[in-house]
């Protein structure tokens, strides 16, 4: 692909390798990138509490996790025949309050261990717009289809976002002082907020993340949003809804990421993993043929060779 605009990306000073433990949090674009890490068999955990879009809700969850504040009955509610929690995604909702609380607290404790062990924390912010529960006055991460008149919609100020990001950094460093931070903004447009409102939202996030407060030796900004808006500025790089990036765009942004954030010494291993992944998805004409049996033997040899070097890689 040839493009007229090339966004400069500084080579990351604390690169990711196959010994790294990556924790990715944030919007649905974090899930897209997480799938890439999974495909190439890096040690990767994505959104233990589900997709979270705004910085304050991410901070709130990390505060709870770091301080081991378990979820209780006061943190959940019943709506549309299911139990939910305003702090997490609806993927965790269940028909049983006991099961929901058990799951939430199980994730809480495992999430804390993941933060402690993470070498890299990738935070993908999606929006500055938040919904505040009128009863509790708390910002919610997910409305769970509760009537909109139960919430006040607000946009977070740049100052509030800056403070929230700094709090998140400080909380993580409390139990993991050596963690590296990679910040990015989701290129997914939130058009339900409105075209102008979406731009305001992204602008607040961009301004906050480029504050001098976050220019740390262990932090970096990766321009996911800018790549899609400026390098891939064509609707052919969007999915059918014209809001989410297409697979071609996701692949291109991933290419830009690994070229600048993954240690070059791992590129050969990534190619080996890619070759094995493609071979595993190969559909033979005849599964009993000699040529296919030879193909399988060769494939198993490649997998075993890679596993001997990286025991954590499993296919």
PDB file of N, CA and C in Angstrom, residues 149-244:
ATOM      1  N   UNK A 149     -32.894   8.375  30.798  1.00  0.00           N
ATOM      2  CA  UNK A 149     -33.286   9.459  31.712  1.00  0.00           C
ATOM      3  C   UNK A 149     -32.794   9.225  33.135  1.00  0.00           C
ATOM      4  N   UNK A 150     -32.148   8.078  33.366  1.00  0.00           N
ATOM      5  CA  UNK A 150     -31.565   7.791  34.680  1.00  0.00           C
ATOM      6  C   UNK A 150     -30.135   8.332  34.800  1.00  0.00           C
ATOM      7  N   UNK A 151     -29.636   8.938  33.702  1.00  0.00           N
ATOM      8  CA  UNK A 151     -28.248   9.397  33.673  1.00  0.00           C
ATOM      9  C   UNK A 151     -28.158  10.828  33.147  1.00  0.00           C
ATOM     10  N   UNK A 152     -27.110  11.503  33.568  1.00  0.00           N
ATOM     11  CA  UNK A 152     -26.729  12.794  32.987  1.00  0.00           C
ATOM     12  C   UNK A 152     -25.503  12.560  32.116  1.00  0.00           C
ATOM     13  N   UNK A 153     -25.569  13.071  30.881  1.00  0.00           N
ATOM     14  CA  UNK A 153     -24.443  12.917  29.970  1.00  0.00           C
ATOM     15  C   UNK A 153     -23.540  14.134  30.078  1.00  0.00           C
ATOM     16  N   UNK A 154     -22.225  13.889  30.216  1.00  0.00           N
ATOM     17  CA  UNK A 154     -21.260  14.977  30.363  1.00  0.00           C
ATOM     18  C   UNK A 154     -20.021  14.668  29.537  1.00  0.00           C
ATOM     19  N   UNK A 155     -19.257  15.690  29.224  1.00  0.00           N
ATOM     20  CA  UNK A 155     -17.944  15.478  28.608  1.00  0.00           C
ATOM     21  C   UNK A 155     -16.878  15.815  29.637  1.00  0.00           C
ATOM     22  N   UNK A 156     -15.911  14.926  29.775  1.00  0.00           N
ATOM     23  CA  UNK A 156     -14.827  15.140  30.724  1.00  0.00           C
ATOM     24  C   UNK A 156     -13.936  16.272  30.243  1.00  0.00           C
ATOM     25  N   UNK A 157     -13.542  17.140  31.147  1.00  0.00           N
ATOM     26  CA  UNK A 157     -12.619  18.218  30.793  1.00  0.00           C
ATOM     27  C   UNK A 157     -11.221  17.645  30.598  1.00  0.00           C
ATOM     28  N   UNK A 158     -10.393  18.392  29.893  1.00  0.00           N
ATOM     29  CA  UNK A 158      -8.998  17.977  29.696  1.00  0.00           C
ATOM     30  C   UNK A 158      -8.310  17.803  31.046  1.00  0.00           C
ATOM     31  N   UNK A 159      -8.573  18.720  31.971  1.00  0.00           N
ATOM     32  CA  UNK A 159      -7.946  18.664  33.299  1.00  0.00           C
ATOM     33  C   UNK A 159      -8.360  17.398  34.053  1.00  0.00           C
ATOM     34  N   UNK A 160      -9.642  17.025  33.947  1.00  0.00           N
ATOM     35  CA  UNK A 160     -10.122  15.814  34.621  1.00  0.00           C
ATOM     36  C   UNK A 160      -9.469  14.574  34.031  1.00  0.00           C
ATOM     37  N   UNK A 161      -9.326  14.547  32.712  1.00  0.00           N
ATOM     38  CA  UNK A 161      -8.698  13.405  32.051  1.00  0.00           C
ATOM     39  C   UNK A 161      -7.224  13.307  32.453  1.00  0.00           C
ATOM     40  N   UNK A 162      -6.527  14.435  32.457  1.00  0.00           N
ATOM     41  CA  UNK A 162      -5.123  14.442  32.877  1.00  0.00           C
ATOM     42  C   UNK A 162      -4.973  13.860  34.281  1.00  0.00           C
ATOM     43  N   UNK A 163      -5.825  14.323  35.190  1.00  0.00           N
ATOM     44  CA  UNK A 163      -5.762  13.845  36.576  1.00  0.00           C
ATOM     45  C   UNK A 163      -6.052  12.354  36.655  1.00  0.00           C
ATOM     46  N   UNK A 164      -7.035  11.905  35.872  1.00  0.00           N
ATOM     47  CA  UNK A 164      -7.403  10.494  35.877  1.00  0.00           C
ATOM     48  C   UNK A 164      -6.261   9.620  35.367  1.00  0.00           C
ATOM     49  N   UNK A 165      -5.614  10.062  34.283  1.00  0.00           N
ATOM     50  CA  UNK A 165      -4.488   9.302  33.735  1.00  0.00           C
ATOM     51  C   UNK A 165      -3.339   9.251  34.746  1.00  0.00           C
ATOM     52  N   UNK A 166      -3.051  10.390  35.371  1.00  0.00           N
ATOM     53  CA  UNK A 166      -1.977  10.420  36.359  1.00  0.00           C
ATOM     54  C   UNK A 166      -2.294   9.504  37.539  1.00  0.00           C
ATOM     55  N   UNK A 167      -3.548   9.508  37.981  1.00  0.00           N
ATOM     56  CA  UNK A 167      -3.962   8.611  39.070  1.00  0.00           C
ATOM     57  C   UNK A 167      -3.773   7.157  38.664  1.00  0.00           C
ATOM     58  N   UNK A 168      -4.113   6.832  37.420  1.00  0.00           N
ATOM     59  CA  UNK A 168      -3.957   5.464  36.926  1.00  0.00           C
ATOM     60  C   UNK A 168      -2.490   5.048  36.947  1.00  0.00           C
ATOM     61  N   UNK A 169      -1.624   5.930  36.465  1.00  0.00           N
ATOM     62  CA  UNK A 169      -0.182   5.644  36.480  1.00  0.00           C
ATOM     63  C   UNK A 169       0.311   5.417  37.910  1.00  0.00           C
ATOM     64  N   UNK A 170      -0.078   6.311  38.811  1.00  0.00           N
ATOM     65  CA  UNK A 170       0.373   6.223  40.209  1.00  0.00           C
ATOM     66  C   UNK A 170      -0.119   4.941  40.875  1.00  0.00           C
ATOM     67  N   UNK A 171      -1.361   4.551  40.598  1.00  0.00           N
ATOM     68  CA  UNK A 171      -1.933   3.337  41.186  1.00  0.00           C
ATOM     69  C   UNK A 171      -1.157   2.103  40.723  1.00  0.00           C
ATOM     70  N   UNK A 172      -0.908   2.019  39.426  1.00  0.00           N
ATOM     71  CA  UNK A 172      -0.191   0.864  38.883  1.00  0.00           C
ATOM     72  C   UNK A 172       1.223   0.802  39.446  1.00  0.00           C
ATOM     73  N   UNK A 173       1.897   1.956  39.499  1.00  0.00           N
ATOM     74  CA  UNK A 173       3.279   1.986  39.981  1.00  0.00           C
ATOM     75  C   UNK A 173       3.383   1.645  41.466  1.00  0.00           C
ATOM     76  N   UNK A 174       2.255   1.762  42.168  1.00  0.00           N
ATOM     77  CA  UNK A 174       2.235   1.385  43.586  1.00  0.00           C
ATOM     78  C   UNK A 174       2.600  -0.079  43.782  1.00  0.00           C
ATOM     79  N   UNK A 175       2.143  -0.940  42.876  1.00  0.00           N
ATOM     80  CA  UNK A 175       2.430  -2.376  43.011  1.00  0.00           C
ATOM     81  C   UNK A 175       3.336  -2.893  41.896  1.00  0.00           C
ATOM     82  N   UNK A 176       3.623  -2.030  40.902  1.00  0.00           N
ATOM     83  CA  UNK A 176       4.488  -2.449  39.799  1.00  0.00           C
ATOM     84  C   UNK A 176       5.282  -1.232  39.302  1.00  0.00           C
ATOM     85  N   UNK A 177       6.309  -0.837  40.042  1.00  0.00           N
ATOM     86  CA  UNK A 177       7.054   0.384  39.700  1.00  0.00           C
ATOM     87  C   UNK A 177       7.792   0.321  38.372  1.00  0.00           C
ATOM     88  N   UNK A 178       8.001  -0.882  37.833  1.00  0.00           N
ATOM     89  CA  UNK A 178       8.762  -1.019  36.591  1.00  0.00           C
ATOM     90  C   UNK A 178       7.886  -1.146  35.342  1.00  0.00           C
ATOM     91  N   UNK A 179       6.591  -0.988  35.501  1.00  0.00           N
ATOM     92  CA  UNK A 179       5.676  -1.159  34.372  1.00  0.00           C
ATOM     93  C   UNK A 179       5.888  -0.057  33.332  1.00  0.00           C
ATOM     94  N   UNK A 180       5.849  -0.443  32.051  1.00  0.00           N
ATOM     95  CA  UNK A 180       5.923   0.501  30.937  1.00  0.00           C
ATOM     96  C   UNK A 180       4.509   0.807  30.449  1.00  0.00           C
ATOM     97  N   UNK A 181       4.232   2.068  30.140  1.00  0.00           N
ATOM     98  CA  UNK A 181       2.889   2.485  29.717  1.00  0.00           C
ATOM     99  C   UNK A 181       2.901   2.893  28.243  1.00  0.00           C
ATOM    100  N   UNK A 182       1.941   2.350  27.495  1.00  0.00           N
ATOM    101  CA  UNK A 182       1.717   2.764  26.112  1.00  0.00           C
ATOM    102  C   UNK A 182       0.283   3.274  26.023  1.00  0.00           C
ATOM    103  N   UNK A 183       0.138   4.533  25.650  1.00  0.00           N
ATOM    104  CA  UNK A 183      -1.186   5.144  25.533  1.00  0.00           C
ATOM    105  C   UNK A 183      -1.560   5.305  24.066  1.00  0.00           C
ATOM    106  N   UNK A 184      -2.830   5.116  23.770  1.00  0.00           N
ATOM    107  CA  UNK A 184      -3.322   5.363  22.424  1.00  0.00           C
ATOM    108  C   UNK A 184      -4.798   5.729  22.490  1.00  0.00           C
ATOM    109  N   UNK A 185      -5.298   6.285  21.408  1.00  0.00           N
ATOM    110  CA  UNK A 185      -6.708   6.677  21.332  1.00  0.00           C
ATOM    111  C   UNK A 185      -7.379   5.841  20.257  1.00  0.00           C
ATOM    112  N   UNK A 186      -8.508   5.266  20.591  1.00  0.00           N
ATOM    113  CA  UNK A 186      -9.219   4.412  19.650  1.00  0.00           C
ATOM    114  C   UNK A 186      -9.628   5.196  18.410  1.00  0.00           C
ATOM    115  N   UNK A 187      -9.378   4.638  17.213  1.00  0.00           N
ATOM    116  CA  UNK A 187      -9.812   5.311  15.991  1.00  0.00           C
ATOM    117  C   UNK A 187     -11.300   5.122  15.690  1.00  0.00           C
ATOM    118  N   UNK A 188     -11.983   4.340  16.530  1.00  0.00           N
ATOM    119  CA  UNK A 188     -13.420   4.128  16.321  1.00  0.00           C
ATOM    120  C   UNK A 188     -14.163   5.421  16.645  1.00  0.00           C
ATOM    121  N   UNK A 189     -14.980   5.887  15.717  1.00  0.00           N
ATOM    122  CA  UNK A 189     -15.718   7.129  15.918  1.00  0.00           C
ATOM    123  C   UNK A 189     -17.043   6.855  16.615  1.00  0.00           C
ATOM    124  N   UNK A 190     -17.362   7.660  17.617  1.00  0.00           N
ATOM    125  CA  UNK A 190     -18.606   7.507  18.384  1.00  0.00           C
ATOM    126  C   UNK A 190     -19.632   8.491  17.814  1.00  0.00           C
ATOM    127  N   UNK A 191     -20.164   8.145  16.655  1.00  0.00           N
ATOM    128  CA  UNK A 191     -21.045   9.062  15.939  1.00  0.00           C
ATOM    129  C   UNK A 191     -22.399   9.222  16.629  1.00  0.00           C
ATOM    130  N   UNK A 192     -22.758   8.267  17.480  1.00  0.00           N
ATOM    131  CA  UNK A 192     -24.023   8.431  18.229  1.00  0.00           C
ATOM    132  C   UNK A 192     -23.981   9.673  19.105  1.00  0.00           C
ATOM    133  N   UNK A 193     -22.784  10.092  19.480  1.00  0.00           N
ATOM    134  CA  UNK A 193     -22.643  11.333  20.248  1.00  0.00           C
ATOM    135  C   UNK A 193     -22.840  12.557  19.355  1.00  0.00           C
ATOM    136  N   UNK A 194     -22.652  12.371  18.038  1.00  0.00           N
ATOM    137  CA  UNK A 194     -22.706  13.481  17.096  1.00  0.00           C
ATOM    138  C   UNK A 194     -21.340  13.679  16.459  1.00  0.00           C
ATOM    139  N   UNK A 195     -21.286  14.185  15.241  1.00  0.00           N
ATOM    140  CA  UNK A 195     -20.020  14.360  14.535  1.00  0.00           C
ATOM    141  C   UNK A 195     -19.115  15.364  15.248  1.00  0.00           C
ATOM    142  N   UNK A 196     -19.670  16.526  15.589  1.00  0.00           N
ATOM    143  CA  UNK A 196     -18.881  17.542  16.289  1.00  0.00           C
ATOM    144  C   UNK A 196     -18.494  17.046  17.678  1.00  0.00           C
ATOM    145  N   UNK A 197     -19.452  16.407  18.354  1.00  0.00           N
ATOM    146  CA  UNK A 197     -19.217  15.917  19.712  1.00  0.00           C
ATOM    147  C   UNK A 197     -18.124  14.839  19.737  1.00  0.00           C
ATOM    148  N   UNK A 198     -18.091  13.994  18.699  1.00  0.00           N
ATOM    149  CA  UNK A 198     -17.041  12.981  18.617  1.00  0.00           C
ATOM    150  C   UNK A 198     -15.671  13.630  18.497  1.00  0.00           C
ATOM    151  N   UNK A 199     -15.570  14.673  17.668  1.00  0.00           N
ATOM    152  CA  UNK A 199     -14.297  15.365  17.501  1.00  0.00           C
ATOM    153  C   UNK A 199     -13.870  16.055  18.794  1.00  0.00           C
ATOM    154  N   UNK A 200     -14.819  16.664  19.488  1.00  0.00           N
ATOM    155  CA  UNK A 200     -14.509  17.285  20.785  1.00  0.00           C
ATOM    156  C   UNK A 200     -13.975  16.231  21.749  1.00  0.00           C
ATOM    157  N   UNK A 201     -14.635  15.089  21.771  1.00  0.00           N
ATOM    158  CA  UNK A 201     -14.249  14.007  22.673  1.00  0.00           C
ATOM    159  C   UNK A 201     -12.821  13.545  22.421  1.00  0.00           C
ATOM    160  N   UNK A 202     -12.506  13.277  21.153  1.00  0.00           N
ATOM    161  CA  UNK A 202     -11.157  12.824  20.818  1.00  0.00           C
ATOM    162  C   UNK A 202     -10.133  13.919  21.101  1.00  0.00           C
ATOM    163  N   UNK A 203     -10.523  15.183  20.833  1.00  0.00           N
ATOM    164  CA  UNK A 203      -9.605  16.301  21.064  1.00  0.00           C
ATOM    165  C   UNK A 203      -9.227  16.422  22.531  1.00  0.00           C
ATOM    166  N   UNK A 204     -10.202  16.205  23.427  1.00  0.00           N
ATOM    167  CA  UNK A 204      -9.914  16.258  24.863  1.00  0.00           C
ATOM    168  C   UNK A 204      -8.924  15.158  25.247  1.00  0.00           C
ATOM    169  N   UNK A 205      -9.124  13.959  24.698  1.00  0.00           N
ATOM    170  CA  UNK A 205      -8.221  12.845  25.004  1.00  0.00           C
ATOM    171  C   UNK A 205      -6.809  13.131  24.485  1.00  0.00           C
ATOM    172  N   UNK A 206      -6.730  13.611  23.241  1.00  0.00           N
ATOM    173  CA  UNK A 206      -5.430  13.899  22.630  1.00  0.00           C
ATOM    174  C   UNK A 206      -4.685  14.971  23.427  1.00  0.00           C
ATOM    175  N   UNK A 207      -5.391  16.041  23.775  1.00  0.00           N
ATOM    176  CA  UNK A 207      -4.761  17.140  24.516  1.00  0.00           C
ATOM    177  C   UNK A 207      -4.257  16.662  25.876  1.00  0.00           C
ATOM    178  N   UNK A 208      -5.078  15.873  26.560  1.00  0.00           N
ATOM    179  CA  UNK A 208      -4.691  15.364  27.885  1.00  0.00           C
ATOM    180  C   UNK A 208      -3.471  14.454  27.790  1.00  0.00           C
ATOM    181  N   UNK A 209      -3.454  13.568  26.791  1.00  0.00           N
ATOM    182  CA  UNK A 209      -2.356  12.615  26.667  1.00  0.00           C
ATOM    183  C   UNK A 209      -1.051  13.258  26.223  1.00  0.00           C
ATOM    184  N   UNK A 210      -1.139  14.440  25.627  1.00  0.00           N
ATOM    185  CA  UNK A 210       0.083  15.117  25.217  1.00  0.00           C
ATOM    186  C   UNK A 210       0.542  16.164  26.231  1.00  0.00           C
ATOM    187  N   UNK A 211      -0.081  16.120  27.407  1.00  0.00           N
ATOM    188  CA  UNK A 211       0.375  16.984  28.486  1.00  0.00           C
ATOM    189  C   UNK A 211       1.795  16.592  28.888  1.00  0.00           C
ATOM    190  N   UNK A 212       2.596  17.563  29.252  1.00  0.00           N
ATOM    191  CA  UNK A 212       3.978  17.289  29.665  1.00  0.00           C
ATOM    192  C   UNK A 212       4.043  16.425  30.913  1.00  0.00           C
ATOM    193  N   UNK A 213       2.911  16.328  31.632  1.00  0.00           N
ATOM    194  CA  UNK A 213       2.885  15.518  32.856  1.00  0.00           C
ATOM    195  C   UNK A 213       3.186  14.052  32.583  1.00  0.00           C
ATOM    196  N   UNK A 214       2.920  13.581  31.343  1.00  0.00           N
ATOM    197  CA  UNK A 214       3.033  12.153  31.071  1.00  0.00           C
ATOM    198  C   UNK A 214       4.242  11.793  30.212  1.00  0.00           C
ATOM    199  N   UNK A 215       5.152  12.729  30.039  1.00  0.00           N
ATOM    200  CA  UNK A 215       6.345  12.437  29.255  1.00  0.00           C
ATOM    201  C   UNK A 215       7.364  11.723  30.142  1.00  0.00           C
ATOM    202  N   UNK A 216       7.045  10.487  30.503  1.00  0.00           N
ATOM    203  CA  UNK A 216       7.895   9.685  31.384  1.00  0.00           C
ATOM    204  C   UNK A 216       8.801   8.773  30.561  1.00  0.00           C
ATOM    205  N   UNK A 217       9.935   8.382  31.119  1.00  0.00           N
ATOM    206  CA  UNK A 217      10.821   7.452  30.401  1.00  0.00           C
ATOM    207  C   UNK A 217      10.138   6.123  30.093  1.00  0.00           C
ATOM    208  N   UNK A 218       9.138   5.765  30.908  1.00  0.00           N
ATOM    209  CA  UNK A 218       8.472   4.474  30.730  1.00  0.00           C
ATOM    210  C   UNK A 218       7.130   4.594  30.014  1.00  0.00           C
ATOM    211  N   UNK A 219       6.827   5.755  29.435  1.00  0.00           N
ATOM    212  CA  UNK A 219       5.537   5.921  28.754  1.00  0.00           C
ATOM    213  C   UNK A 219       5.739   6.357  27.310  1.00  0.00           C
ATOM    214  N   UNK A 220       4.719   6.074  26.491  1.00  0.00           N
ATOM    215  CA  UNK A 220       4.797   6.419  25.078  1.00  0.00           C
ATOM    216  C   UNK A 220       3.388   6.582  24.529  1.00  0.00           C
ATOM    217  N   UNK A 221       3.273   7.358  23.455  1.00  0.00           N
ATOM    218  CA  UNK A 221       1.989   7.549  22.788  1.00  0.00           C
ATOM    219  C   UNK A 221       2.065   6.945  21.391  1.00  0.00           C
ATOM    220  N   UNK A 222       1.143   6.008  21.099  1.00  0.00           N
ATOM    221  CA  UNK A 222       1.076   5.408  19.770  1.00  0.00           C
ATOM    222  C   UNK A 222      -0.135   5.976  19.024  1.00  0.00           C
ATOM    223  N   UNK A 223       0.062   6.532  17.821  1.00  0.00           N
ATOM    224  CA  UNK A 223      -1.002   7.283  17.144  1.00  0.00           C
ATOM    225  C   UNK A 223      -1.996   6.438  16.340  1.00  0.00           C
ATOM    226  N   UNK A 224      -2.717   5.530  16.985  1.00  0.00           N
ATOM    227  CA  UNK A 224      -3.730   4.721  16.287  1.00  0.00           C
ATOM    228  C   UNK A 224      -4.762   5.601  15.599  1.00  0.00           C
ATOM    229  N   UNK A 225      -5.292   6.564  16.351  1.00  0.00           N
ATOM    230  CA  UNK A 225      -6.337   7.444  15.834  1.00  0.00           C
ATOM    231  C   UNK A 225      -5.831   8.246  14.640  1.00  0.00           C
ATOM    232  N   UNK A 226      -4.649   8.792  14.769  1.00  0.00           N
ATOM    233  CA  UNK A 226      -4.085   9.638  13.725  1.00  0.00           C
ATOM    234  C   UNK A 226      -3.779   8.839  12.451  1.00  0.00           C
ATOM    235  N   UNK A 227      -3.348   7.587  12.616  1.00  0.00           N
ATOM    236  CA  UNK A 227      -3.051   6.756  11.449  1.00  0.00           C
ATOM    237  C   UNK A 227      -4.314   6.535  10.617  1.00  0.00           C
ATOM    238  N   UNK A 228      -5.424   6.208  11.286  1.00  0.00           N
ATOM    239  CA  UNK A 228      -6.658   5.969  10.539  1.00  0.00           C
ATOM    240  C   UNK A 228      -7.226   7.255   9.955  1.00  0.00           C
ATOM    241  N   UNK A 229      -7.152   8.343  10.724  1.00  0.00           N
ATOM    242  CA  UNK A 229      -7.718   9.605  10.255  1.00  0.00           C
ATOM    243  C   UNK A 229      -6.900  10.236   9.119  1.00  0.00           C
ATOM    244  N   UNK A 230      -5.567  10.065   9.151  1.00  0.00           N
ATOM    245  CA  UNK A 230      -4.708  10.802   8.225  1.00  0.00           C
ATOM    246  C   UNK A 230      -4.024   9.929   7.173  1.00  0.00           C
ATOM    247  N   UNK A 231      -3.470   8.792   7.591  1.00  0.00           N
ATOM    248  CA  UNK A 231      -2.834   7.925   6.591  1.00  0.00           C
ATOM    249  C   UNK A 231      -3.873   7.122   5.825  1.00  0.00           C
ATOM    250  N   UNK A 232      -4.901   6.653   6.516  1.00  0.00           N
ATOM    251  CA  UNK A 232      -5.919   5.795   5.891  1.00  0.00           C
ATOM    252  C   UNK A 232      -7.225   6.564   5.717  1.00  0.00           C
ATOM    253  N   UNK A 233      -7.132   7.759   5.198  1.00  0.00           N
ATOM    254  CA  UNK A 233      -8.295   8.643   5.149  1.00  0.00           C
ATOM    255  C   UNK A 233      -9.192   8.331   3.949  1.00  0.00           C
ATOM    256  N   UNK A 234      -9.808   7.163   3.990  1.00  0.00           N
ATOM    257  CA  UNK A 234     -10.666   6.715   2.899  1.00  0.00           C
ATOM    258  C   UNK A 234     -11.652   5.706   3.481  1.00  0.00           C
ATOM    259  N   UNK A 235     -12.907   5.756   3.032  1.00  0.00           N
ATOM    260  CA  UNK A 235     -13.909   4.864   3.610  1.00  0.00           C
ATOM    261  C   UNK A 235     -13.682   3.391   3.276  1.00  0.00           C
ATOM    262  N   UNK A 236     -12.781   3.093   2.349  1.00  0.00           N
ATOM    263  CA  UNK A 236     -12.474   1.678   2.096  1.00  0.00           C
ATOM    264  C   UNK A 236     -11.733   1.052   3.279  1.00  0.00           C
ATOM    265  N   UNK A 237     -11.244   1.890   4.196  1.00  0.00           N
ATOM    266  CA  UNK A 237     -10.557   1.367   5.371  1.00  0.00           C
ATOM    267  C   UNK A 237     -11.484   1.273   6.586  1.00  0.00           C
ATOM    268  N   UNK A 238     -12.776   1.366   6.340  1.00  0.00           N
ATOM    269  CA  UNK A 238     -13.763   1.222   7.411  1.00  0.00           C
ATOM    270  C   UNK A 238     -14.613  -0.022   7.181  1.00  0.00           C
ATOM    271  N   UNK A 239     -15.153  -0.555   8.280  1.00  0.00           N
ATOM    272  CA  UNK A 239     -16.068  -1.684   8.185  1.00  0.00           C
ATOM    273  C   UNK A 239     -17.401  -1.216   7.608  1.00  0.00           C
ATOM    274  N   UNK A 240     -18.356  -2.130   7.456  1.00  0.00           N
ATOM    275  CA  UNK A 240     -19.634  -1.804   6.829  1.00  0.00           C
ATOM    276  C   UNK A 240     -20.391  -0.688   7.543  1.00  0.00           C
ATOM    277  N   UNK A 241     -20.164  -0.547   8.867  1.00  0.00           N
ATOM    278  CA  UNK A 241     -20.880   0.502   9.605  1.00  0.00           C
ATOM    279  C   UNK A 241     -20.250   1.878   9.401  1.00  0.00           C
ATOM    280  N   UNK A 242     -19.131   1.937   8.689  1.00  0.00           N
ATOM    281  CA  UNK A 242     -18.424   3.188   8.397  1.00  0.00           C
ATOM    282  C   UNK A 242     -17.892   3.884   9.657  1.00  0.00           C
ATOM    283  N   UNK A 243     -17.825   3.160  10.756  1.00  0.00           N
ATOM    284  CA  UNK A 243     -17.337   3.718  12.021  1.00  0.00           C
ATOM    285  C   UNK A 243     -16.111   2.976  12.529  1.00  0.00           C
ATOM    286  N   UNK A 244     -16.148   1.647  12.455  1.00  0.00           N
ATOM    287  CA  UNK A 244     -15.041   0.833  12.931  1.00  0.00           C
ATOM    288  C   UNK A 244     -14.028   0.617  11.807  1.00  0.00           C
TER     289      UNK A 244
END
